[in-house]
Tab-separated table of C-alpha atoms and ligand atoms in Angstrom:
chain	number	residue	atom	x	y	z
A	1033	UNK	CA	131.093	63.398	116.551
A	1034	UNK	CA	132.799	65.433	113.888
A	1035	UNK	CA	133.724	63.326	110.916
A	1036	UNK	CA	136.933	63.892	109.007
A	1037	UNK	CA	134.912	64.561	105.887
A	1038	UNK	CA	133.321	67.661	107.396
A	1039	UNK	CA	133.467	70.349	104.743
A	1040	UNK	CA	133.570	74.090	104.999
A	1041	UNK	CA	131.545	75.682	102.267
A	1042	UNK	CA	131.133	79.357	101.495
A	1043	UNK	CA	128.236	80.112	99.229
A	1044	UNK	CA	126.763	83.209	97.697
A	1045	UNK	CA	122.975	83.274	97.937
A	1046	UNK	CA	120.833	85.849	96.142
A	1047	UNK	CA	117.196	86.804	96.587
A	1048	UNK	CA	115.194	87.949	93.584
A	1049	UNK	CA	111.579	89.008	93.197
A	1050	UNK	CA	109.284	91.985	93.205
A	1051	UNK	CA	109.480	94.773	95.743
A	1052	UNK	CA	107.351	94.102	98.811
A	1053	UNK	CA	107.275	90.311	98.511
A	1054	UNK	CA	109.249	89.918	101.752
A	1055	UNK	CA	112.805	89.210	100.642
A	1056	UNK	CA	114.392	91.362	103.353
A	1057	UNK	CA	111.946	90.025	105.923
A	1058	UNK	CA	112.853	86.412	105.093
A	1059	UNK	CA	116.538	87.196	105.489
A	1060	UNK	CA	116.031	89.050	108.779
A	1061	UNK	CA	113.874	86.210	110.102
A	1062	UNK	CA	116.624	83.738	109.247
A	1063	UNK	CA	119.626	85.802	110.350
A	1064	UNK	CA	118.169	87.638	113.358
A	1065	UNK	CA	115.009	85.764	114.213
A	1066	UNK	CA	113.093	88.998	113.907
A	1067	UNK	CA	110.146	90.363	111.942
A	1068	UNK	CA	108.718	93.874	111.514
A	1069	UNK	CA	105.356	94.832	110.000
A	1070	UNK	CA	107.047	98.089	109.083
A	1071	UNK	CA	110.076	96.750	107.276
A	1072	UNK	CA	111.740	99.702	105.532
A	1073	UNK	CA	112.459	99.242	101.856
A	1074	UNK	CA	115.999	98.193	101.293
A	1075	UNK	CA	118.227	101.037	100.153
A	1076	UNK	CA	121.940	100.734	99.618
A	1077	UNK	CA	123.981	97.789	100.756
A	1078	UNK	CA	122.102	94.743	101.929
A	1079	UNK	CA	124.538	92.034	102.669
A	1080	UNK	CA	124.286	89.445	105.432
A	1081	UNK	CA	126.283	86.428	106.480
A	1082	UNK	CA	125.017	83.449	108.399
A	1083	UNK	CA	126.565	80.111	109.253
A	1084	UNK	CA	124.612	76.867	109.272
A	1085	UNK	CA	126.141	73.672	110.649
A	1086	UNK	CA	125.074	70.347	109.312
A	1087	UNK	CA	126.561	66.972	110.270
A	1088	UNK	CA	128.407	66.721	106.979
A	1089	UNK	CA	129.336	70.362	106.408
A	1090	UNK	CA	129.460	73.893	107.722
A	1091	UNK	CA	127.903	76.365	105.332
A	1092	UNK	CA	128.716	80.052	105.432
A	1093	UNK	CA	126.067	81.935	103.499
A	1094	UNK	CA	126.877	85.271	101.928
A	1095	UNK	CA	123.383	86.586	101.393
A	1096	UNK	CA	122.775	89.346	98.860
A	1097	UNK	CA	119.438	90.989	99.399
A	1098	UNK	CA	118.229	93.145	96.501
A	1099	UNK	CA	118.751	96.761	97.494
A	1100	UNK	CA	115.732	98.413	95.939
A	1101	UNK	CA	116.744	97.680	92.351
A	1102	UNK	CA	114.010	95.083	91.879
A	1103	UNK	CA	112.531	97.051	89.002
A	1104	UNK	CA	115.775	97.189	87.092
A	1105	UNK	CA	116.206	93.793	85.563
A	1106	UNK	CA	119.361	94.867	83.771
A	1107	UNK	CA	121.266	94.956	87.059
A	1108	UNK	CA	120.517	91.340	87.737
A	1109	UNK	CA	123.351	89.521	85.953
A	1110	UNK	CA	125.960	91.474	87.882
A	1111	UNK	CA	124.030	90.816	91.038
A	1112	UNK	CA	123.742	87.065	90.786
A	1113	UNK	CA	127.112	86.389	89.168
A	1114	UNK	CA	128.936	83.725	91.149
A	1115	UNK	CA	125.864	82.747	93.126
A	1116	UNK	CA	125.559	79.144	94.278
A	1117	UNK	CA	121.881	79.500	95.083
A	1118	UNK	CA	119.028	81.770	94.105
A	1119	UNK	CA	115.693	82.278	95.800
A	1120	UNK	CA	112.898	83.814	93.715
A	1121	UNK	CA	110.195	85.199	95.996
A	1122	UNK	CA	106.575	86.110	95.337
A	1123	UNK	CA	103.749	87.140	97.614
A	1124	UNK	CA	100.717	84.792	97.658
A	1125	UNK	CA	98.408	87.813	97.975
A	1126	UNK	CA	99.665	89.315	94.689
A	1127	UNK	CA	99.202	87.662	91.295
A	1128	UNK	CA	101.338	90.427	89.849
A	1129	UNK	CA	104.262	89.402	92.039
A	1130	UNK	CA	103.836	85.826	90.796
A	1131	UNK	CA	103.996	87.015	87.200
A	1132	UNK	CA	107.176	88.918	87.982
A	1133	UNK	CA	108.624	85.882	89.729
A	1134	UNK	CA	108.087	83.904	86.525
A	1135	UNK	CA	110.198	86.504	84.694
A	1136	UNK	CA	113.039	85.909	87.163
A	1137	UNK	CA	112.725	82.169	86.799
A	1138	UNK	CA	112.931	82.520	83.028
A	1139	UNK	CA	115.895	84.840	83.255
A	1140	UNK	CA	117.814	82.413	85.474
A	1141	UNK	CA	117.024	79.631	83.037
A	1142	UNK	CA	118.311	81.638	80.091
A	1143	UNK	CA	121.614	81.881	81.979
A	1144	UNK	CA	121.666	78.113	81.966
A	1145	UNK	CA	123.819	77.522	85.039
A	1146	UNK	CA	122.950	73.923	85.761
A	1147	UNK	CA	124.752	73.955	89.083
A	1148	UNK	CA	122.706	76.803	90.479
A	1149	UNK	CA	120.430	75.723	93.324
A	1150	UNK	CA	117.075	77.395	92.682
A	1151	UNK	CA	114.039	77.873	94.904
A	1152	UNK	CA	110.691	79.433	94.159
A	1153	UNK	CA	109.276	80.769	97.427
A	1154	UNK	CA	105.641	81.760	98.007
A	1155	UNK	CA	105.757	84.110	100.984
A	1156	UNK	CA	103.080	85.593	103.301
A	1157	UNK	CA	101.120	82.369	103.790
A	1158	UNK	CA	99.856	83.838	107.064
A	1159	UNK	CA	97.609	86.021	104.892
A	1160	UNK	CA	95.513	83.060	103.669
A	1161	UNK	CA	92.319	85.166	103.495
A	1162	UNK	CA	93.938	87.428	100.909
A	1163	UNK	CA	95.474	84.670	98.817
A	1164	UNK	CA	95.513	85.228	95.048
A	1165	UNK	CA	97.971	82.522	94.002
A	1166	UNK	CA	97.098	78.903	94.754
A	1167	UNK	CA	99.705	76.619	96.246
A	1168	UNK	CA	99.295	74.103	93.430
A	1169	UNK	CA	99.804	76.827	90.848
A	1170	UNK	CA	103.135	77.849	92.355
A	1171	UNK	CA	104.193	74.308	92.956
A	1172	UNK	CA	103.451	73.254	89.406
A	1173	UNK	CA	105.265	76.185	87.907
A	1174	UNK	CA	108.315	75.466	90.059
A	1175	UNK	CA	108.285	71.799	89.121
A	1176	UNK	CA	107.966	72.495	85.381
A	1177	UNK	CA	111.008	74.737	85.618
A	1178	UNK	CA	113.205	72.607	87.818
A	1179	UNK	CA	112.916	74.817	90.875
A	1180	UNK	CA	112.308	73.559	94.403
A	1181	UNK	CA	109.261	75.116	96.058
A	1182	UNK	CA	108.241	76.204	99.537
A	1183	UNK	CA	105.455	78.317	101.004
A	1184	UNK	CA	106.744	80.540	103.798
A	1185	UNK	CA	105.833	83.276	106.225
A	1186	UNK	CA	108.533	85.624	107.418
A	1187	UNK	CA	105.948	86.839	109.934
A	1188	UNK	CA	105.182	83.533	111.642
A	1189	UNK	CA	108.542	81.940	110.672
A	1190	UNK	CA	106.747	79.119	108.890
A	1191	UNK	CA	109.246	77.206	106.699
A	1192	UNK	CA	111.919	79.926	106.886
A	1193	UNK	CA	114.640	77.917	108.588
A	1194	UNK	CA	113.569	74.936	106.487
A	1195	UNK	CA	114.239	76.965	103.349
A	1196	UNK	CA	117.821	77.746	104.283
A	1197	UNK	CA	118.463	74.234	105.609
A	1198	UNK	CA	117.228	72.732	102.372
A	1199	UNK	CA	119.620	74.953	100.448
A	1200	UNK	CA	122.477	74.109	102.846
A	1201	UNK	CA	121.820	70.404	102.374
A	1202	UNK	CA	121.866	70.746	98.601
A	1203	UNK	CA	125.124	72.716	98.798
A	1204	UNK	CA	126.722	70.078	101.011
A	1205	UNK	CA	125.649	67.365	98.648
A	1206	UNK	CA	127.044	69.216	95.617
A	1207	UNK	CA	130.401	70.063	97.270
B	1201	GDP	P1	111.104	93.236	100.033
B	1201	GDP	O1	110.844	94.535	99.339
B	1201	GDP	O2	110.890	92.065	99.109
B	1201	GDP	O3	112.440	93.178	100.722
B	1201	GDP	O4	109.967	93.064	101.146
B	1201	GDP	P2	110.051	93.467	102.699
B	1201	GDP	O5	110.770	92.414	103.464
B	1201	GDP	O6	110.517	94.859	102.839
B	1201	GDP	O7	108.502	93.321	103.104
B	1201	GDP	C1	107.504	94.135	102.522
B	1201	GDP	C2	106.316	94.244	103.481
B	1201	GDP	O8	105.701	92.972	103.641
B	1201	GDP	C3	106.688	94.698	104.910
B	1201	GDP	O9	105.672	95.522	105.397
B	1201	GDP	C4	106.760	93.405	105.688
B	1201	GDP	O10	106.464	93.602	107.056
B	1201	GDP	C5	105.672	92.581	105.008
B	1201	GDP	N1	105.940	91.131	105.046
B	1201	GDP	C6	107.079	90.492	104.679
B	1201	GDP	N2	106.942	89.163	104.854
B	1201	GDP	C7	105.696	88.952	105.339
B	1201	GDP	C8	104.958	87.785	105.717
B	1201	GDP	O11	105.406	86.645	105.642
B	1201	GDP	N3	103.677	87.997	106.168
B	1201	GDP	C9	103.116	89.235	106.270
B	1201	GDP	N4	101.891	89.322	106.719
B	1201	GDP	N5	103.782	90.352	105.919
B	1201	GDP	C10	105.058	90.215	105.449
B	1202	MG	MG1	113.980	94.497	100.599
């Protein structure tokens, strides 16, 4: 039964993190339910919308996937301006990507938007045998910095819908 307090929320969501960590793959898994081992690097516009319905609210996500400018940190402020939520992604098989994720976390914190919903996401957990970054390490760093944390696999779909539902729930609560 639809309650009369059902809210319609439109929210900009941005993905940040090093090239190759699986940002586009996570979005395509969520939006299209698909995965490709040969995901082409994102060039040009990368904008997706997806609607999630909760009991208490309907959330329309405007998802901004980084379009190959991951290396250019100076573009970031323009890119995440007006965002309600930010997902910083690293790849558990790459310590380097974790170090770069920390840079993004720090940059978002310098901006000091207390209302921003922030997630640190450790992707590619299906590649356990190649793991370089421990779960506890990621979890602890997230916690220390006030980020929520999830380990995901765009390939197997592990925790991907959960990630976007968690964000939707936080948005509904904040609205
Ligand atoms: P982006 O540059 O951050 O957008 O990363 P992409 O989504 O383009 O992914 C980079 C590469 O990693 C592609 O070859 C993907 O198929 C692969 N990839 C992405 N997510 C996963 C995952 O969860 N597991 C595995 N095994 N590979 C992944
Ligand atoms: Mg991409």
